[in-house]
mmCIF file of C-alpha atoms in Angstrom:
data_model
loop_
_atom_site.group_PDB
_atom_site.id
_atom_site.type_symbol
_atom_site.label_atom_id
_atom_site.label_comp_id
_atom_site.label_asym_id
_atom_site.label_seq_id
_atom_site.Cartn_x
_atom_site.Cartn_y
_atom_site.Cartn_z
ATOM 1 C CA GLN A 5 2.958 -120.604 -82.504
ATOM 2 C CA ARG A 6 6.708 -119.965 -82.504
ATOM 3 C CA THR A 7 7.504 -123.146 -84.410
ATOM 4 C CA ILE A 8 4.761 -123.360 -87.037
ATOM 5 C CA TYR A 9 3.533 -119.751 -87.333
ATOM 6 C CA SER A 10 6.440 -117.681 -86.046
ATOM 7 C CA LYS A 11 6.338 -114.016 -87.040
ATOM 8 C CA TYR A 12 8.592 -111.956 -89.294
ATOM 9 C CA GLU A 13 10.878 -109.486 -87.577
ATOM 10 C CA PHE A 14 10.097 -107.130 -90.468
ATOM 11 C CA LYS A 15 6.980 -108.169 -92.343
ATOM 12 C CA PRO A 16 7.253 -107.442 -96.102
ATOM 13 C CA ALA A 17 4.419 -105.342 -97.518
ATOM 14 C CA PHE A 18 3.547 -108.010 -100.096
ATOM 15 C CA VAL A 19 2.993 -110.728 -97.452
ATOM 16 C CA THR A 20 -0.750 -110.893 -96.793
ATOM 17 C CA GLU A 21 -1.015 -114.366 -95.228
ATOM 18 C CA GLY A 22 0.299 -115.570 -91.902
ATOM 19 C CA GLU A 23 2.142 -118.580 -93.303
ATOM 20 C CA SER A 24 5.555 -119.031 -91.703
ATOM 21 C CA VAL A 25 8.689 -119.212 -93.826
ATOM 22 C CA GLY A 26 10.621 -120.815 -90.972
ATOM 23 C CA TYR A 27 10.399 -124.416 -92.132
ATOM 24 C CA VAL A 28 9.942 -126.658 -95.171
ATOM 25 C CA LEU A 29 8.680 -130.230 -94.982
ATOM 26 C CA GLU A 30 9.969 -132.198 -97.978
ATOM 27 C CA CYS A 31 8.257 -135.478 -98.810
ATOM 28 C CA GLU A 32 7.792 -136.751 -102.347
ATOM 29 C CA ASN A 33 5.949 -139.887 -101.255
ATOM 30 C CA TYR A 34 2.273 -139.046 -101.768
ATOM 31 C CA GLY A 35 1.009 -142.462 -100.685
ATOM 32 C CA GLN A 36 -2.076 -142.467 -98.474
ATOM 33 C CA GLU A 37 -1.845 -146.032 -97.200
ATOM 34 C CA PHE A 38 1.086 -147.580 -95.328
ATOM 35 C CA LYS A 39 1.387 -151.159 -94.122
ATOM 36 C CA LYS A 40 3.337 -152.633 -91.261
ATOM 37 C CA ASP A 41 7.134 -152.367 -91.767
ATOM 38 C CA ASP A 42 6.787 -149.747 -94.544
ATOM 39 C CA PHE A 43 9.327 -146.914 -94.387
ATOM 40 C CA LEU A 44 8.641 -143.229 -94.943
ATOM 41 C CA LYS A 45 11.535 -140.844 -95.489
ATOM 42 C CA PHE A 46 11.177 -137.055 -95.403
ATOM 43 C CA ASN A 47 13.297 -133.943 -94.883
ATOM 44 C CA LEU A 48 12.648 -131.100 -92.472
ATOM 45 C CA LEU A 49 14.456 -127.835 -93.261
ATOM 46 C CA LEU A 50 14.556 -125.188 -90.528
ATOM 47 C CA PHE A 51 15.477 -121.574 -91.261
ATOM 48 C CA GLY A 52 16.619 -118.695 -89.063
ATOM 49 C CA LYS A 53 15.203 -118.525 -85.553
ATOM 50 C CA THR A 54 13.178 -121.737 -86.117
ATOM 51 C CA ILE A 55 16.470 -123.688 -85.964
ATOM 52 C CA MET A 56 16.401 -123.537 -82.152
ATOM 53 C CA TYR A 57 13.087 -125.450 -82.084
ATOM 54 C CA PHE A 58 14.428 -128.688 -83.564
ATOM 55 C CA HIS A 59 13.804 -130.543 -80.292
ATOM 56 C CA GLN A 60 10.149 -129.423 -80.229
ATOM 57 C CA PHE A 61 9.646 -130.751 -83.773
ATOM 58 C CA MET A 62 11.278 -134.055 -82.737
ATOM 59 C CA GLU A 63 9.057 -134.381 -79.669
ATOM 60 C CA ALA A 64 5.971 -133.734 -81.814
ATOM 61 C CA PHE A 65 6.932 -136.412 -84.363
ATOM 62 C CA LEU A 66 7.737 -138.899 -81.574
ATOM 63 C CA ALA A 67 4.423 -138.204 -79.802
ATOM 64 C CA LEU A 68 2.452 -138.633 -83.040
ATOM 65 C CA GLY A 69 4.059 -142.032 -83.494
ATOM 66 C CA VAL A 70 2.731 -143.120 -80.104
ATOM 67 C CA LYS A 71 -0.733 -141.609 -80.637
ATOM 68 C CA GLY A 72 -1.083 -142.856 -84.212
ATOM 69 C CA LEU A 73 -2.080 -141.260 -87.510
ATOM 70 C CA GLY A 74 -5.026 -141.565 -89.871
ATOM 71 C CA LYS A 75 -8.439 -143.175 -89.478
ATOM 72 C CA GLU A 76 -7.016 -146.361 -87.994
ATOM 73 C CA ARG A 77 -4.523 -144.502 -85.804
ATOM 74 C CA GLY A 78 -1.577 -146.297 -87.340
ATOM 75 C CA LYS A 79 1.413 -146.147 -84.995
ATOM 76 C CA TYR A 80 5.008 -145.696 -86.110
ATOM 77 C CA ARG A 81 8.472 -145.163 -84.649
ATOM 78 C CA ILE A 82 11.302 -142.919 -85.778
ATOM 79 C CA VAL A 83 14.285 -145.086 -86.692
ATOM 80 C CA SER A 84 16.854 -142.378 -87.369
ATOM 81 C CA VAL A 85 17.429 -138.706 -88.059
ATOM 82 C CA THR A 86 20.468 -137.471 -89.981
ATOM 83 C CA ASN A 87 21.741 -133.997 -90.814
ATOM 84 C CA SER A 88 22.442 -132.544 -94.269
ATOM 85 C CA LEU A 89 25.894 -134.157 -94.226
ATOM 86 C CA ASN A 90 24.337 -137.565 -93.470
ATOM 87 C CA LYS A 91 25.701 -137.638 -89.886
ATOM 88 C CA THR A 92 23.376 -139.289 -87.333
ATOM 89 C CA ILE A 93 21.572 -137.006 -84.874
ATOM 90 C CA TYR A 94 19.119 -139.613 -83.556
ATOM 91 C CA PHE A 95 19.119 -143.401 -83.759
ATOM 92 C CA GLU A 96 16.863 -145.881 -81.933
ATOM 93 C CA GLY A 97 16.016 -143.527 -79.077
ATOM 94 C CA LYS A 98 19.490 -141.990 -78.578
ATOM 95 C CA TYR A 99 20.549 -138.442 -79.514
ATOM 96 C CA ASP A 100 23.954 -137.178 -80.622
ATOM 97 C CA ILE A 101 23.163 -133.480 -80.537
ATOM 98 C CA SER A 102 26.768 -132.613 -81.471
ATOM 99 C CA GLN A 103 25.790 -133.528 -85.046
ATOM 100 C CA TYR A 104 23.060 -130.864 -85.081
ATOM 101 C CA GLN A 105 25.009 -128.370 -87.169
ATOM 102 C CA VAL A 106 23.831 -125.038 -88.528
ATOM 103 C CA LEU A 107 24.686 -124.374 -92.168
ATOM 104 C CA ARG A 108 24.264 -121.162 -94.134
ATOM 105 C CA LEU A 109 22.560 -120.746 -97.485
ATOM 106 C CA TYR A 110 25.810 -119.161 -98.663
ATOM 107 C CA ASP A 111 27.663 -122.394 -97.819
ATOM 108 C CA TYR A 112 25.270 -124.389 -99.987
ATOM 109 C CA VAL A 113 25.694 -122.019 -102.946
ATOM 110 C CA VAL A 114 29.513 -122.222 -102.671
ATOM 111 C CA TYR A 115 29.296 -126.030 -102.423
ATOM 112 C CA ARG A 116 27.172 -126.217 -105.587
ATOM 113 C CA GLN A 117 29.467 -123.829 -107.450
ATOM 114 C CA LYS A 118 32.505 -125.946 -106.586
ATOM 115 C CA GLN A 119 30.614 -129.106 -107.491
ATOM 116 C CA THR A 120 29.911 -127.777 -110.989
ATOM 117 C CA GLN A 121 33.307 -126.161 -111.668
ATOM 118 C CA ASN A 122 34.800 -129.213 -113.336
ATOM 119 C CA CYS A 123 31.740 -130.456 -115.158
ATOM 120 C CA LYS A 124 29.415 -129.080 -117.775
ATOM 121 C CA ILE A 125 26.103 -127.861 -116.410
ATOM 122 C CA GLU A 126 23.196 -129.109 -118.450
ATOM 123 C CA ASN A 127 20.847 -126.302 -119.354
ATOM 124 C CA GLN A 128 17.953 -128.197 -117.826
ATOM 125 C CA LEU A 129 15.975 -127.278 -114.728
ATOM 126 C CA VAL A 130 13.841 -130.075 -113.273
ATOM 127 C CA PHE A 131 11.063 -129.489 -110.758
ATOM 128 C CA LYS A 132 10.953 -132.357 -108.269
ATOM 129 C CA THR A 133 7.698 -131.093 -106.732
ATOM 130 C CA PRO A 134 4.851 -128.968 -108.131
ATOM 131 C CA LEU A 135 5.413 -125.235 -108.604
ATOM 132 C CA THR A 136 2.590 -122.869 -107.656
ATOM 133 C CA LEU A 137 3.768 -119.426 -108.687
ATOM 134 C CA LYS A 138 1.814 -116.257 -109.312
ATOM 135 C CA TYR A 139 3.268 -113.573 -111.616
ATOM 136 C CA ASN A 140 1.504 -110.275 -112.352
ATOM 137 C CA GLY A 141 -1.535 -111.609 -110.502
ATOM 138 C CA ILE A 142 -1.866 -114.788 -112.589
ATOM 139 C CA PHE A 143 -0.758 -118.328 -111.692
ATOM 140 C CA LEU A 144 1.794 -119.667 -114.182
ATOM 141 C CA MET A 145 0.513 -122.498 -116.369
ATOM 142 C CA GLU A 146 3.916 -122.947 -118.022
ATOM 143 C CA TYR A 147 7.520 -122.249 -116.998
ATOM 144 C CA GLN A 148 9.006 -118.776 -117.429
ATOM 145 C CA VAL A 149 12.603 -117.984 -116.423
ATOM 146 C CA TRP A 150 12.188 -114.362 -115.287
ATOM 147 C CA PRO A 151 9.322 -115.059 -112.827
ATOM 148 C CA ILE A 152 11.302 -117.991 -111.398
ATOM 149 C CA LEU A 153 14.408 -115.837 -110.832
ATOM 150 C CA LYS A 154 12.252 -113.121 -109.277
ATOM 151 C CA ALA A 155 10.606 -115.706 -107.017
ATOM 152 C CA ILE A 156 14.004 -116.863 -105.721
ATOM 153 C CA SER A 157 15.030 -113.276 -105.008
ATOM 154 C CA ARG A 158 11.719 -112.660 -103.249
ATOM 155 C CA ARG A 159 12.096 -115.794 -101.111
ATOM 156 C CA ILE A 160 15.613 -114.765 -100.003
ATOM 157 C CA PHE A 161 14.269 -111.323 -99.098
ATOM 158 C CA MET A 162 11.457 -112.929 -97.076
ATOM 159 C CA LEU A 163 13.943 -115.101 -95.161
ATOM 160 C CA ASP A 164 16.045 -112.018 -94.392
ATOM 161 C CA CYS A 165 12.960 -110.201 -93.098
ATOM 162 C CA TYR A 166 11.992 -113.257 -91.057
ATOM 163 C CA GLU A 167 15.395 -113.316 -89.384
ATOM 164 C CA GLY A 168 15.469 -109.537 -88.865
ATOM 165 C CA ILE A 169 18.203 -108.818 -91.407
ATOM 166 C CA TYR A 170 17.375 -105.585 -93.176
ATOM 167 C CA ASN A 171 18.248 -105.902 -96.840
ATOM 168 C CA HIS A 172 17.050 -104.141 -99.929
ATOM 169 C CA TYR A 173 14.968 -106.221 -102.304
ATOM 170 C CA TYR A 174 17.417 -107.921 -104.663
ATOM 171 C CA GLN A 175 18.061 -105.729 -107.704
ATOM 172 C CA MET A 176 17.703 -107.768 -110.896
ATOM 173 C CA GLU A 177 17.015 -105.172 -113.564
ATOM 174 C CA LYS A 178 20.399 -105.767 -115.233
ATOM 175 C CA PHE A 179 20.086 -109.544 -115.224
ATOM 176 C CA ARG A 180 20.234 -111.310 -118.558
ATOM 177 C CA THR A 181 17.536 -113.933 -118.845
ATOM 178 C CA PRO A 182 17.884 -116.967 -121.143
ATOM 179 C CA GLU A 183 15.000 -118.064 -123.304
ATOM 180 C CA ILE A 184 13.279 -121.401 -122.801
ATOM 181 C CA LYS A 185 13.855 -123.650 -125.807
ATOM 182 C CA TYR A 186 11.683 -126.562 -124.719
ATOM 183 C CA GLN A 187 9.534 -127.566 -121.776
ATOM 184 C CA GLU A 188 7.291 -130.364 -120.573
ATOM 185 C CA HIS A 189 4.960 -130.168 -117.595
ATOM 186 C CA ASN A 190 1.747 -131.482 -116.091
ATOM 187 C CA ILE A 191 -0.701 -130.030 -113.605
ATOM 188 C CA ILE A 192 -0.337 -131.982 -110.365
ATOM 189 C CA SER A 193 -2.901 -132.083 -107.548
ATOM 190 C CA VAL A 194 -1.915 -133.027 -103.997
ATOM 191 C CA ARG A 195 -4.656 -133.591 -101.421
ATOM 192 C CA ARG A 196 -4.112 -132.719 -97.768
ATOM 193 C CA TYR A 197 -6.317 -132.468 -94.728
ATOM 194 C CA SER A 198 -6.338 -129.338 -92.585
ATOM 195 C CA GLU A 199 -6.962 -130.159 -88.925
ATOM 196 C CA ARG A 200 -7.253 -126.450 -88.165
ATOM 197 C CA LYS A 201 -9.936 -125.842 -90.818
ATOM 198 C CA ASN A 202 -11.372 -129.357 -90.433
ATOM 199 C CA GLN A 203 -11.576 -129.873 -94.178
ATOM 200 C CA SER A 204 -9.831 -131.537 -97.090
ATOM 201 C CA MET A 205 -7.816 -129.267 -99.386
ATOM 202 C CA VAL A 206 -6.310 -129.723 -102.859
ATOM 203 C CA LEU A 207 -2.987 -128.041 -103.631
ATOM 204 C CA LYS A 208 -2.159 -127.657 -107.345
ATOM 205 C CA GLY A 209 0.981 -126.822 -109.289
ATOM 206 C CA ILE A 210 2.939 -127.601 -112.445
ATOM 207 C CA LYS A 211 5.620 -130.291 -112.404
ATOM 208 C CA GLY A 212 8.098 -131.048 -115.167
ATOM 209 C CA TYR A 213 11.243 -129.530 -116.656
ATOM 210 C CA PHE A 214 12.494 -126.980 -119.157
ATOM 211 C CA LEU A 215 15.603 -126.376 -121.272
ATOM 212 C CA VAL A 216 17.397 -123.103 -121.971
ATOM 213 C CA GLU A 217 20.127 -122.424 -124.507
ATOM 214 C CA GLU A 218 22.577 -121.259 -121.829
ATOM 215 C CA TRP A 219 22.603 -120.159 -118.191
ATOM 216 C CA TYR A 220 24.347 -116.835 -117.659
ATOM 217 C CA PRO A 221 26.917 -116.620 -114.818
ATOM 218 C CA GLU A 222 24.805 -114.115 -112.871
ATOM 219 C CA ASN A 223 21.875 -116.562 -112.916
ATOM 220 C CA LEU A 224 23.660 -119.443 -111.204
ATOM 221 C CA PRO A 225 24.099 -118.233 -107.577
ATOM 222 C CA LEU A 226 20.397 -117.418 -107.396
ATOM 223 C CA LEU A 227 19.408 -120.707 -109.017
ATOM 224 C CA PHE A 228 21.597 -122.716 -106.636
ATOM 225 C CA ALA A 229 20.110 -120.880 -103.629
ATOM 226 C CA GLY A 230 16.602 -121.607 -104.896
ATOM 227 C CA GLU A 231 17.327 -125.351 -104.964
ATOM 228 C CA LEU A 232 17.473 -125.369 -101.185
ATOM 229 C CA ILE A 233 14.866 -122.809 -100.111
ATOM 230 C CA HIS A 234 12.007 -123.709 -102.527
ATOM 231 C CA ILE A 235 9.916 -121.089 -104.337
ATOM 232 C CA GLY A 236 6.282 -120.132 -104.905
ATOM 233 C CA LYS A 237 3.313 -120.961 -102.687
ATOM 234 C CA ASN A 238 2.894 -123.969 -100.374
ATOM 235 C CA THR A 239 6.637 -124.264 -99.764
ATOM 236 C CA SER A 240 5.944 -125.418 -96.191
ATOM 237 C CA PHE A 241 4.487 -128.569 -97.786
ATOM 238 C CA GLY A 242 7.533 -129.034 -100.022
ATOM 239 C CA PHE A 243 6.221 -127.371 -103.191
ATOM 240 C CA GLY A 244 8.614 -125.513 -105.488
ATOM 241 C CA ARG A 245 11.671 -127.780 -105.163
ATOM 242 C CA TYR A 246 13.859 -127.997 -108.263
ATOM 243 C CA ARG A 247 17.339 -129.016 -109.314
ATOM 244 C CA ILE A 248 19.732 -127.844 -112.030
ATOM 245 C CA LYS A 249 21.128 -130.889 -113.785
#
């Protein structure tokens, strides 16, 4: 319960479901069949108090490899685990826990700002995974900048509440918002099986990219933060991941 469904310290009024914001599982390989010697790479992001449960996640993944997955109970082994800086935490059964380092969202934003100081930022935002975002009670069927910025702000607020940091909801009324000049997207469906509900489920979202005339300086810190934390619904399954080119 404390790893997968851990509770908010302060639960926001708009949160009606029990879904935890403490982790994100990133995997853009949607294959359903794997053969012997195939590799599968994925990222596990842990936030706030969930960070301390890294070992429990590792033990679960290791145990599943022994038990096997799928109808044929296909067995696997974990070859290696690296941190965000590509330093090895686990390799062939041996841990180097000194490489398990905690980074802040602020550090990532500063890193991205420095990275883009000496190069021109393209005014293109690309969604690497489907976005499922509701605005004014309606799921978006095309990209809109203001709802996306609001969603990032909302996600940061949720993470603060999860960790027990009392913060006011991010004030954005004075933000300038660029217009979208062009966009392309498709509706993507991802099928998953819920062991808890004992049924197959289909998760849907829009995947593609859009162009704006210009990003305003006040937009960029939020946009960089959103790259890491994901936005919208189904973020635990990796939805809502994007990148500013």
